[in-house]
Amino acid sequence: MRVLLTGAAGFIGTRIHRALAEAGHEVVAVDLMLPAAHGDGAEAPEGVRRVDVRDGAALAPLLRGVDAVCHQAAVVGAGVSLADAPAYAGHNDLGTAVLLAAMAQAGCRRLVMASSMVVYGEGRYRGPHGAITEVMARDRDDLERGRFEHRCPATGSALDWELVPESAPLRPRSLYAASKAAKEHYAVAWTAATGGTVTALRYHNVYGPDMPRDTPYSGVAAIFRSALEAGRAPRVFEDGAQVRDFVHVADVAAANVVALEQPLSGFVALNICSGEPITIGAVAEALADARGGPAPVTTGEYRPGDVRHIVADPAKARRELGFAARVRPRDGLAEFAFAPLRGTVTSARRPAVEPMAAALRNGIPVPGSRR
């Protein structure tokens, strides 16, 4: 199979590129090499072409003879400033729309696309009487008092989290999450218009060798690991009891390969996760134990907008694709404690903003800007 792989030089894309090649597939690998992800002046690795997915003319010749597309290219991060919105909309949403249009024109009807758990927003909770309860962002006064759990409005008792299925409503709470949800909506419309197939893989907390080190977009596992490497105790926010699912990058790559090899009908979203919930405190402890300390420090600090618990239901991916993660979180984290990391990106404080987005910002007042 001939596969066009976007974002091929990134943390996840690199591993997918390798997995596809090992499975015997021909890979057309492209990446824009954004400074926010790769550093200023970074050159594309051998075998990867420097291509912007927002450039339909550049994509057209690359799609000739392609059987399927694996779309990993994106600007990542939480998007804490509204000034970041044009970068997310430009790279993630417009990039996906241009790619879908180019695929339709080329007659390529199979897409596997990176999505994210962030589309679910606050996760899924059940109230004291067993009913699913919608929650909103936590109250700042509660956070200041160390009351970190979501609570039942009627009784004040803590709500129980539960696994989030793919059927849960999309409730993005950040700019990045909004861009991921928008990509999925474009893909749904594309399948209806073309009869094509899209498998959207909703990654949970991905970690593993060659993860970026100490950037604003690093996962918490990399941040803890870097602190330990420097001889500092990992700083765990809140009470450390926040629950997540950490999935190894090797499993994410394997999920992409099987999704490409087994196209499903229409649009299908799948959680890609380990299936083994773990607390943030336990992540820090596992890394500290593997490296011999120092022990994590639970600070009680919080970041407004952080999600308390979000844990995936892995059942649908197992049922639809036969995919189940092989790397158990504690085993993978012990390995990750000494795995190589990518170098620090010192020049990028936020997603790189392309000229089009910069022009939009210059013409439209942006909240929080200094203009």
mmCIF file of C-alpha atoms in Angstrom:
data_model
loop_
_atom_site.group_PDB
_atom_site.id
_atom_site.type_symbol
_atom_site.label_atom_id
_atom_site.label_comp_id
_atom_site.label_asym_id
_atom_site.label_seq_id
_atom_site.Cartn_x
_atom_site.Cartn_y
_atom_site.Cartn_z
ATOM 1 C CA MET A 1 0.000 0.000 0.000
ATOM 2 C CA ARG A 2 1.208 3.503 -0.843
ATOM 3 C CA VAL A 3 0.530 5.910 2.031
ATOM 4 C CA LEU A 4 0.889 9.695 2.221
ATOM 5 C CA LEU A 5 1.967 10.486 5.796
ATOM 6 C CA THR A 6 1.706 14.095 6.981
ATOM 7 C CA GLY A 7 3.564 15.316 10.064
ATOM 8 C CA ALA A 8 6.092 12.576 9.356
ATOM 9 C CA ALA A 9 8.979 14.214 11.244
ATOM 10 C CA GLY A 10 7.061 14.697 14.487
ATOM 11 C CA PHE A 11 7.207 12.613 17.655
ATOM 12 C CA ILE A 12 4.287 10.384 16.647
ATOM 13 C CA GLY A 13 4.739 10.715 12.886
ATOM 14 C CA THR A 14 8.314 9.454 13.023
ATOM 15 C CA ARG A 15 7.203 6.303 14.828
ATOM 16 C CA ILE A 16 4.336 5.744 12.364
ATOM 17 C CA HIS A 17 6.734 6.204 9.436
ATOM 18 C CA ARG A 18 8.952 3.482 10.841
ATOM 19 C CA ALA A 19 6.041 1.141 11.579
ATOM 20 C CA LEU A 20 4.587 1.524 8.096
ATOM 21 C CA ALA A 21 7.942 0.821 6.466
ATOM 22 C CA GLU A 22 8.456 -2.245 8.671
ATOM 23 C CA ALA A 23 5.016 -3.500 7.629
ATOM 24 C CA GLY A 24 6.101 -3.309 3.988
ATOM 25 C CA HIS A 25 4.179 -0.210 2.940
ATOM 26 C CA GLU A 26 5.516 2.537 0.680
ATOM 27 C CA VAL A 27 5.477 5.880 2.498
ATOM 28 C CA VAL A 28 5.343 9.354 0.971
ATOM 29 C CA ALA A 29 6.438 11.347 4.020
ATOM 30 C CA VAL A 30 5.881 15.107 4.385
ATOM 31 C CA ASP A 31 6.265 17.675 7.173
ATOM 32 C CA LEU A 32 6.312 21.484 7.310
ATOM 33 C CA MET A 33 9.024 21.447 10.019
ATOM 34 C CA LEU A 34 7.400 24.186 12.098
ATOM 35 C CA PRO A 35 9.859 25.911 14.461
ATOM 36 C CA ALA A 36 7.442 25.447 17.372
ATOM 37 C CA ALA A 37 7.857 21.682 17.032
ATOM 38 C CA HIS A 38 11.354 21.282 15.591
ATOM 39 C CA GLY A 39 13.299 24.449 16.442
ATOM 40 C CA ASP A 40 14.473 27.290 14.247
ATOM 41 C CA GLY A 41 16.154 26.250 11.023
ATOM 42 C CA ALA A 42 15.475 22.525 11.422
ATOM 43 C CA GLU A 43 15.942 20.528 8.236
ATOM 44 C CA ALA A 44 13.574 17.776 7.208
ATOM 45 C CA PRO A 45 14.982 14.316 8.035
ATOM 46 C CA GLU A 46 16.106 12.022 5.261
ATOM 47 C CA GLY A 47 13.127 10.621 3.399
ATOM 48 C CA VAL A 48 10.777 13.446 4.473
ATOM 49 C CA ARG A 49 9.769 16.240 2.090
ATOM 50 C CA ARG A 50 9.078 19.737 3.366
ATOM 51 C CA VAL A 51 5.445 20.331 2.394
ATOM 52 C CA ASP A 52 2.660 22.501 3.808
ATOM 53 C CA VAL A 53 -0.665 20.622 3.886
ATOM 54 C CA ARG A 54 -2.424 23.955 3.340
ATOM 55 C CA ASP A 55 -0.925 24.029 -0.169
ATOM 56 C CA GLY A 56 -3.238 22.017 -2.382
ATOM 57 C CA ALA A 57 -0.998 22.468 -5.419
ATOM 58 C CA ALA A 58 1.904 20.876 -3.545
ATOM 59 C CA LEU A 59 -0.252 17.986 -2.359
ATOM 60 C CA ALA A 60 -1.735 17.132 -5.759
ATOM 61 C CA PRO A 61 1.312 15.396 -7.304
ATOM 62 C CA LEU A 62 2.090 13.604 -4.043
ATOM 63 C CA LEU A 63 -1.388 12.044 -3.982
ATOM 64 C CA ARG A 64 -1.008 10.368 -7.368
ATOM 65 C CA GLY A 65 -1.095 6.629 -6.862
ATOM 66 C CA VAL A 66 -1.667 6.961 -3.107
ATOM 67 C CA ASP A 67 -4.015 4.353 -1.629
ATOM 68 C CA ALA A 68 -4.525 6.021 1.768
ATOM 69 C CA VAL A 69 -3.523 9.096 3.770
ATOM 70 C CA CYS A 70 -2.338 9.103 7.382
ATOM 71 C CA HIS A 71 -2.813 12.669 8.628
ATOM 72 C CA GLN A 72 -0.713 13.554 11.680
ATOM 73 C CA ALA A 73 0.262 17.150 10.859
ATOM 74 C CA ALA A 74 -1.003 19.655 13.431
ATOM 75 C CA VAL A 75 -0.084 22.490 15.720
ATOM 76 C CA VAL A 76 -0.366 21.084 19.226
ATOM 77 C CA GLY A 77 -0.680 22.453 22.755
ATOM 78 C CA ALA A 78 -3.441 23.765 24.959
ATOM 79 C CA GLY A 79 -3.834 27.109 23.230
ATOM 80 C CA VAL A 80 -4.084 29.154 26.407
ATOM 81 C CA SER A 81 -4.033 32.514 24.611
ATOM 82 C CA LEU A 82 -6.719 33.602 22.185
ATOM 83 C CA ALA A 83 -3.885 35.032 20.100
ATOM 84 C CA ASP A 84 -3.085 31.396 19.218
ATOM 85 C CA ALA A 85 -6.475 30.844 17.564
ATOM 86 C CA PRO A 86 -5.378 31.746 13.997
ATOM 87 C CA ALA A 87 -2.503 29.260 14.163
ATOM 88 C CA TYR A 88 -4.797 26.435 15.241
ATOM 89 C CA ALA A 89 -7.446 27.334 12.679
ATOM 90 C CA GLY A 90 -4.877 27.749 9.917
ATOM 91 C CA HIS A 91 -2.712 24.690 10.423
ATOM 92 C CA ASN A 92 -5.207 22.240 11.887
ATOM 93 C CA ASP A 93 -8.579 23.147 10.385
ATOM 94 C CA LEU A 94 -7.625 24.737 7.072
ATOM 95 C CA GLY A 95 -4.828 22.200 6.618
ATOM 96 C CA THR A 96 -7.270 19.333 7.015
ATOM 97 C CA ALA A 97 -9.836 20.955 4.711
ATOM 98 C CA VAL A 98 -7.229 21.479 1.965
ATOM 99 C CA LEU A 99 -5.996 17.906 2.359
ATOM 100 C CA LEU A 100 -9.535 16.515 2.099
ATOM 101 C CA ALA A 101 -10.218 18.580 -1.027
ATOM 102 C CA ALA A 102 -6.969 17.388 -2.607
ATOM 103 C CA MET A 103 -7.799 13.776 -1.752
ATOM 104 C CA ALA A 104 -11.237 14.106 -3.358
ATOM 105 C CA GLN A 105 -9.705 15.554 -6.509
ATOM 106 C CA ALA A 106 -7.092 12.775 -6.649
ATOM 107 C CA GLY A 107 -9.678 10.055 -6.081
ATOM 108 C CA CYS A 108 -8.100 8.924 -2.803
ATOM 109 C CA ARG A 109 -10.895 7.802 -0.479
ATOM 110 C CA ARG A 110 -9.159 6.435 2.634
ATOM 111 C CA LEU A 111 -7.984 8.577 5.546
ATOM 112 C CA VAL A 112 -6.668 7.799 9.017
ATOM 113 C CA MET A 113 -6.512 10.975 11.063
ATOM 114 C CA ALA A 114 -5.005 11.959 14.407
ATOM 115 C CA SER A 115 -7.600 13.293 16.808
ATOM 116 C CA SER A 116 -7.442 13.618 20.586
ATOM 117 C CA MET A 117 -9.133 12.930 23.885
ATOM 118 C CA VAL A 118 -9.399 16.696 24.342
ATOM 119 C CA VAL A 119 -12.534 16.746 22.205
ATOM 120 C CA TYR A 120 -14.410 15.273 25.195
ATOM 121 C CA GLY A 121 -13.766 18.301 27.388
ATOM 122 C CA GLU A 122 -14.220 17.525 31.081
ATOM 123 C CA GLY A 123 -14.676 13.783 30.719
ATOM 124 C CA ARG A 124 -17.588 11.663 31.955
ATOM 125 C CA TYR A 125 -19.083 11.513 35.449
ATOM 126 C CA ARG A 126 -21.897 9.712 37.199
ATOM 127 C CA GLY A 127 -23.969 11.254 39.978
ATOM 128 C CA PRO A 128 -25.010 9.726 43.318
ATOM 129 C CA HIS A 129 -28.172 8.229 41.806
ATOM 130 C CA GLY A 130 -26.372 6.627 38.885
ATOM 131 C CA ALA A 131 -27.242 9.149 36.191
ATOM 132 C CA ILE A 132 -24.628 10.554 33.816
ATOM 133 C CA THR A 133 -23.965 14.124 34.953
ATOM 134 C CA GLU A 134 -22.639 16.869 32.715
ATOM 135 C CA VAL A 135 -19.963 18.942 34.392
ATOM 136 C CA MET A 136 -18.465 22.301 33.521
ATOM 137 C CA ALA A 137 -15.105 23.816 34.403
ATOM 138 C CA ARG A 138 -14.387 23.658 38.127
ATOM 139 C CA ASP A 139 -15.006 26.659 40.325
ATOM 140 C CA ARG A 140 -11.882 28.666 41.152
ATOM 141 C CA ASP A 141 -12.973 29.078 44.787
ATOM 142 C CA ASP A 142 -13.164 25.282 45.152
ATOM 143 C CA LEU A 143 -9.706 24.921 43.644
ATOM 144 C CA GLU A 144 -8.303 27.519 46.033
ATOM 145 C CA ARG A 145 -9.694 25.498 48.948
ATOM 146 C CA GLY A 146 -8.218 22.254 47.632
ATOM 147 C CA ARG A 147 -11.611 20.861 46.600
ATOM 148 C CA PHE A 148 -10.517 19.360 43.303
ATOM 149 C CA GLU A 149 -13.259 16.855 42.538
ATOM 150 C CA HIS A 150 -16.373 17.680 40.558
ATOM 151 C CA ARG A 151 -19.341 17.663 42.932
ATOM 152 C CA CYS A 152 -23.031 16.965 42.680
ATOM 153 C CA PRO A 153 -24.919 20.285 42.722
ATOM 154 C CA ALA A 154 -27.705 18.770 44.845
ATOM 155 C CA THR A 155 -25.734 16.842 47.476
ATOM 156 C CA GLY A 156 -22.220 18.310 47.319
ATOM 157 C CA SER A 157 -20.743 14.807 47.193
ATOM 158 C CA ALA A 158 -17.886 14.025 44.812
ATOM 159 C CA LEU A 159 -18.906 12.639 41.439
ATOM 160 C CA ASP A 160 -17.440 9.352 40.228
ATOM 161 C CA TRP A 161 -15.544 9.405 36.942
ATOM 162 C CA GLU A 162 -16.062 6.681 34.399
ATOM 163 C CA LEU A 163 -14.704 5.604 31.040
ATOM 164 C CA VAL A 164 -15.507 7.917 28.144
ATOM 165 C CA PRO A 165 -16.937 6.139 25.075
ATOM 166 C CA GLU A 166 -16.663 7.509 21.562
ATOM 167 C CA SER A 167 -20.389 8.247 21.629
ATOM 168 C CA ALA A 168 -19.851 10.948 24.286
ATOM 169 C CA PRO A 169 -20.662 14.464 23.023
ATOM 170 C CA LEU A 170 -17.804 16.645 21.839
ATOM 171 C CA ARG A 171 -17.315 19.522 24.269
ATOM 172 C CA PRO A 172 -13.944 21.123 23.518
ATOM 173 C CA ARG A 173 -12.635 23.410 26.273
ATOM 174 C CA SER A 174 -9.486 24.815 24.595
ATOM 175 C CA LEU A 175 -8.459 26.238 21.236
ATOM 176 C CA TYR A 176 -6.547 23.063 20.441
ATOM 177 C CA ALA A 177 -9.563 20.933 21.360
ATOM 178 C CA ALA A 178 -11.814 23.113 19.211
ATOM 179 C CA SER A 179 -9.495 22.625 16.244
ATOM 180 C CA LYS A 180 -9.497 18.839 16.724
ATOM 181 C CA ALA A 181 -13.300 18.749 16.906
ATOM 182 C CA ALA A 182 -13.512 20.899 13.762
ATOM 183 C CA LYS A 183 -11.207 18.494 11.907
ATOM 184 C CA GLU A 184 -13.530 15.646 12.782
ATOM 185 C CA HIS A 185 -16.559 17.594 11.538
ATOM 186 C CA TYR A 186 -14.821 18.311 8.213
ATOM 187 C CA ALA A 187 -14.022 14.618 7.904
ATOM 188 C CA VAL A 188 -17.622 13.577 8.588
ATOM 189 C CA ALA A 189 -18.829 15.919 5.835
ATOM 190 C CA TRP A 190 -16.134 14.627 3.470
ATOM 191 C CA THR A 191 -17.209 11.004 3.910
ATOM 192 C CA ALA A 192 -20.808 11.956 3.137
ATOM 193 C CA ALA A 193 -19.779 13.841 -0.003
ATOM 194 C CA THR A 194 -17.261 11.333 -1.375
ATOM 195 C CA GLY A 195 -18.275 7.951 0.014
ATOM 196 C CA GLY A 196 -14.787 7.754 1.479
ATOM 197 C CA THR A 197 -13.717 6.313 4.810
ATOM 198 C CA VAL A 198 -12.185 8.158 7.759
ATOM 199 C CA THR A 199 -10.910 6.610 10.967
ATOM 200 C CA ALA A 200 -10.260 9.334 13.545
ATOM 201 C CA LEU A 201 -7.942 8.067 16.257
ATOM 202 C CA ARG A 202 -8.535 9.931 19.503
ATOM 203 C CA TYR A 203 -5.140 9.667 21.193
ATOM 204 C CA HIS A 204 -4.950 9.852 24.945
ATOM 205 C CA ASN A 205 -1.717 10.844 26.754
ATOM 206 C CA VAL A 206 1.000 9.701 24.359
ATOM 207 C CA TYR A 207 4.539 9.226 25.674
ATOM 208 C CA GLY A 208 7.702 7.382 24.711
ATOM 209 C CA PRO A 209 11.236 7.715 23.350
ATOM 210 C CA ASP A 210 12.042 10.893 21.398
ATOM 211 C CA MET A 211 9.216 12.819 23.036
ATOM 212 C CA PRO A 212 9.885 16.590 22.996
ATOM 213 C CA ARG A 213 11.718 17.843 26.070
ATOM 214 C CA ASP A 214 10.596 20.840 28.169
ATOM 215 C CA THR A 215 8.523 22.714 25.614
ATOM 216 C CA PRO A 216 5.139 24.350 26.280
ATOM 217 C CA TYR A 217 3.676 21.409 24.351
ATOM 218 C CA SER A 218 5.394 18.541 26.172
ATOM 219 C CA GLY A 219 3.266 16.049 27.999
ATOM 220 C CA VAL A 220 3.454 15.821 31.767
ATOM 221 C CA ALA A 221 5.477 12.592 31.563
ATOM 222 C CA ALA A 222 8.263 14.414 29.701
ATOM 223 C CA ILE A 223 8.140 17.312 32.166
ATOM 224 C CA PHE A 224 8.469 14.941 35.143
ATOM 225 C CA ARG A 225 11.240 13.032 33.391
ATOM 226 C CA SER A 226 13.210 16.204 32.666
ATOM 227 C CA ALA A 227 12.952 17.323 36.290
ATOM 228 C CA LEU A 228 14.299 13.987 37.509
ATOM 229 C CA GLU A 229 17.109 14.079 34.989
ATOM 230 C CA ALA A 230 18.122 17.470 36.404
ATOM 231 C CA GLY A 231 18.027 16.117 39.958
ATOM 232 C CA ARG A 232 14.796 17.916 40.862
ATOM 233 C CA ALA A 233 11.670 16.416 42.353
ATOM 234 C CA PRO A 234 8.720 16.245 39.950
ATOM 235 C CA ARG A 235 6.079 18.776 40.978
ATOM 236 C CA VAL A 236 2.605 17.238 40.926
ATOM 237 C CA PHE A 237 -0.311 19.666 40.786
ATOM 238 C CA GLU A 238 -3.534 19.405 42.798
ATOM 239 C CA ASP A 239 -3.495 16.273 44.974
ATOM 240 C CA GLY A 240 -2.021 13.996 42.318
ATOM 241 C CA ALA A 241 -5.219 11.958 42.106
ATOM 242 C CA GLN A 242 -6.166 13.187 38.622
ATOM 243 C CA VAL A 243 -6.778 10.101 36.470
ATOM 244 C CA ARG A 244 -5.603 9.733 32.871
ATOM 245 C CA ASP A 245 -4.721 7.054 30.350
ATOM 246 C CA PHE A 246 -1.099 6.993 29.173
ATOM 247 C CA VAL A 247 -0.520 5.202 25.877
ATOM 248 C CA HIS A 248 2.936 4.379 24.505
ATOM 249 C CA VAL A 249 3.890 5.851 21.133
ATOM 250 C CA ALA A 250 4.638 2.343 19.815
ATOM 251 C CA ASP A 251 1.010 1.408 20.435
ATOM 252 C CA VAL A 252 -0.192 4.606 18.756
ATOM 253 C CA ALA A 253 1.884 3.753 15.682
ATOM 254 C CA ALA A 254 0.519 0.205 15.663
ATOM 255 C CA ALA A 255 -3.043 1.556 15.838
ATOM 256 C CA ASN A 256 -2.403 3.724 12.788
ATOM 257 C CA VAL A 257 -1.014 0.818 10.785
ATOM 258 C CA VAL A 258 -3.952 -1.461 11.540
ATOM 259 C CA ALA A 259 -6.433 1.354 10.842
ATOM 260 C CA LEU A 260 -4.835 1.917 7.435
ATOM 261 C CA GLU A 261 -4.854 -1.779 6.660
ATOM 262 C CA GLN A 262 -8.464 -2.286 7.803
ATOM 263 C CA PRO A 263 -10.559 0.656 6.557
ATOM 264 C CA LEU A 264 -13.943 0.971 8.246
ATOM 265 C CA SER A 265 -17.146 2.250 6.665
ATOM 266 C CA GLY A 266 -17.831 5.977 6.669
ATOM 267 C CA PHE A 267 -16.545 8.034 9.589
ATOM 268 C CA VAL A 268 -15.492 6.152 12.720
ATOM 269 C CA ALA A 269 -13.846 7.651 15.819
ATOM 270 C CA LEU A 270 -11.829 5.377 18.100
ATOM 271 C CA ASN A 271 -10.162 5.913 21.464
ATOM 272 C CA ILE A 272 -6.497 4.943 21.322
ATOM 273 C CA CYS A 273 -5.392 4.282 24.863
ATOM 274 C CA SER A 274 -3.746 1.731 27.119
ATOM 275 C CA GLY A 275 -6.978 0.757 28.837
ATOM 276 C CA GLU A 276 -5.244 1.044 32.232
ATOM 277 C CA PRO A 277 -6.141 4.239 34.121
ATOM 278 C CA ILE A 278 -3.354 5.780 36.185
ATOM 279 C CA THR A 279 -3.157 8.867 38.367
ATOM 280 C CA ILE A 280 -0.779 11.722 37.634
ATOM 281 C CA GLY A 281 0.801 11.130 41.032
ATOM 282 C CA ALA A 282 1.434 7.499 40.120
ATOM 283 C CA VAL A 283 3.064 8.577 36.846
ATOM 284 C CA ALA A 284 5.491 10.788 38.766
ATOM 285 C CA GLU A 285 6.166 8.000 41.277
ATOM 286 C CA ALA A 286 6.826 5.421 38.557
ATOM 287 C CA LEU A 287 9.363 7.675 36.867
ATOM 288 C CA ALA A 288 11.007 8.646 40.169
ATOM 289 C CA ASP A 289 11.225 5.012 41.302
ATOM 290 C CA ALA A 290 12.815 3.975 38.014
ATOM 291 C CA ARG A 291 15.450 6.707 38.271
ATOM 292 C CA GLY A 292 16.026 6.343 42.007
ATOM 293 C CA GLY A 293 14.415 9.641 43.006
ATOM 294 C CA PRO A 294 14.034 12.319 44.104
ATOM 295 C CA ALA A 295 10.478 11.595 45.212
ATOM 296 C CA PRO A 296 7.650 13.649 43.707
ATOM 297 C CA VAL A 297 6.258 16.653 45.570
ATOM 298 C CA THR A 298 2.501 17.137 45.562
ATOM 299 C CA THR A 299 2.056 20.905 45.558
ATOM 300 C CA GLY A 300 -1.685 21.523 45.753
ATOM 301 C CA GLU A 301 -1.204 24.100 43.000
ATOM 302 C CA TYR A 302 -3.633 24.118 40.108
ATOM 303 C CA ARG A 303 -4.001 25.499 36.631
ATOM 304 C CA PRO A 304 -7.392 27.005 35.750
ATOM 305 C CA GLY A 305 -8.938 25.045 32.922
ATOM 306 C CA ASP A 306 -7.212 21.743 33.693
ATOM 307 C CA VAL A 307 -9.464 18.703 33.435
ATOM 308 C CA ARG A 308 -9.803 16.656 36.616
ATOM 309 C CA HIS A 309 -10.324 13.135 35.212
ATOM 310 C CA ILE A 310 -10.557 11.871 31.654
ATOM 311 C CA VAL A 311 -10.160 8.187 30.923
ATOM 312 C CA ALA A 312 -10.907 6.383 27.666
ATOM 313 C CA ASP A 313 -13.015 3.334 26.992
ATOM 314 C CA PRO A 314 -10.874 1.048 24.775
ATOM 315 C CA ALA A 315 -13.669 -1.392 23.868
ATOM 316 C CA LYS A 316 -14.623 0.021 20.454
ATOM 317 C CA ALA A 317 -11.059 -0.006 19.064
ATOM 318 C CA ARG A 318 -10.746 -3.609 20.185
ATOM 319 C CA ARG A 319 -14.074 -4.519 18.617
ATOM 320 C CA GLU A 320 -13.697 -2.594 15.338
ATOM 321 C CA LEU A 321 -9.986 -3.035 14.635
ATOM 322 C CA GLY A 322 -8.838 -5.790 16.971
ATOM 323 C CA PHE A 323 -6.482 -3.204 18.470
ATOM 324 C CA ALA A 324 -5.330 -3.444 22.057
ATOM 325 C CA ALA A 325 -2.312 -1.667 23.492
ATOM 326 C CA ARG A 326 0.601 -3.955 24.372
ATOM 327 C CA VAL A 327 2.667 -1.645 26.575
ATOM 328 C CA ARG A 328 1.399 -1.420 30.146
ATOM 329 C CA PRO A 329 1.801 2.099 31.562
ATOM 330 C CA ARG A 330 4.067 1.188 34.481
ATOM 331 C CA ASP A 331 6.340 -0.883 32.220
ATOM 332 C CA GLY A 332 6.424 1.836 29.573
ATOM 333 C CA LEU A 333 7.084 4.584 32.103
ATOM 334 C CA ALA A 334 9.969 2.628 33.622
ATOM 335 C CA GLU A 335 11.526 2.419 30.159
ATOM 336 C CA PHE A 336 10.700 6.059 29.445
ATOM 337 C CA ALA A 337 12.584 7.141 32.560
ATOM 338 C CA PHE A 338 15.847 6.658 30.634
ATOM 339 C CA ALA A 339 14.690 6.981 27.027
ATOM 340 C CA PRO A 340 16.182 9.693 24.787
ATOM 341 C CA LEU A 341 14.163 12.891 24.435
ATOM 342 C CA ARG A 342 14.108 15.458 21.650
ATOM 343 C CA GLY A 343 15.992 18.669 22.270
ATOM 344 C CA THR A 344 14.441 21.744 23.831
ATOM 345 C CA VAL A 345 12.703 24.207 21.515
ATOM 346 C CA THR A 346 13.738 27.476 23.107
ATOM 347 C CA SER A 347 12.436 29.999 20.616
ATOM 348 C CA ALA A 348 8.774 29.010 20.463
ATOM 349 C CA ARG A 349 6.510 30.159 23.263
ATOM 350 C CA ARG A 350 3.316 29.438 21.360
ATOM 351 C CA PRO A 351 2.218 27.788 18.112
ATOM 352 C CA ALA A 352 3.952 29.228 15.060
ATOM 353 C CA VAL A 353 1.648 31.697 13.323
ATOM 354 C CA GLU A 354 1.834 31.633 9.540
ATOM 355 C CA PRO A 355 1.721 34.847 7.456
ATOM 356 C CA MET A 356 -2.002 34.459 6.711
ATOM 357 C CA ALA A 357 -2.859 34.218 10.390
ATOM 358 C CA ALA A 358 -0.552 37.094 11.233
ATOM 359 C CA ALA A 359 -2.368 39.233 8.693
ATOM 360 C CA LEU A 360 -5.692 38.287 10.233
ATOM 361 C CA ARG A 361 -4.430 39.228 13.677
ATOM 362 C CA ASN A 362 -3.096 42.540 12.434
ATOM 363 C CA GLY A 363 -6.513 43.409 11.060
ATOM 364 C CA ILE A 364 -8.631 42.142 13.909
ATOM 365 C CA PRO A 365 -8.113 43.159 17.552
ATOM 366 C CA VAL A 366 -7.204 40.072 19.587
ATOM 367 C CA PRO A 367 -8.060 39.842 23.303
ATOM 368 C CA GLY A 368 -4.897 39.898 25.367
ATOM 369 C CA SER A 369 -2.779 41.469 22.654
ATOM 370 C CA ARG A 370 -0.631 44.554 23.307
ATOM 371 C CA ARG A 371 -1.810 46.427 20.222
#
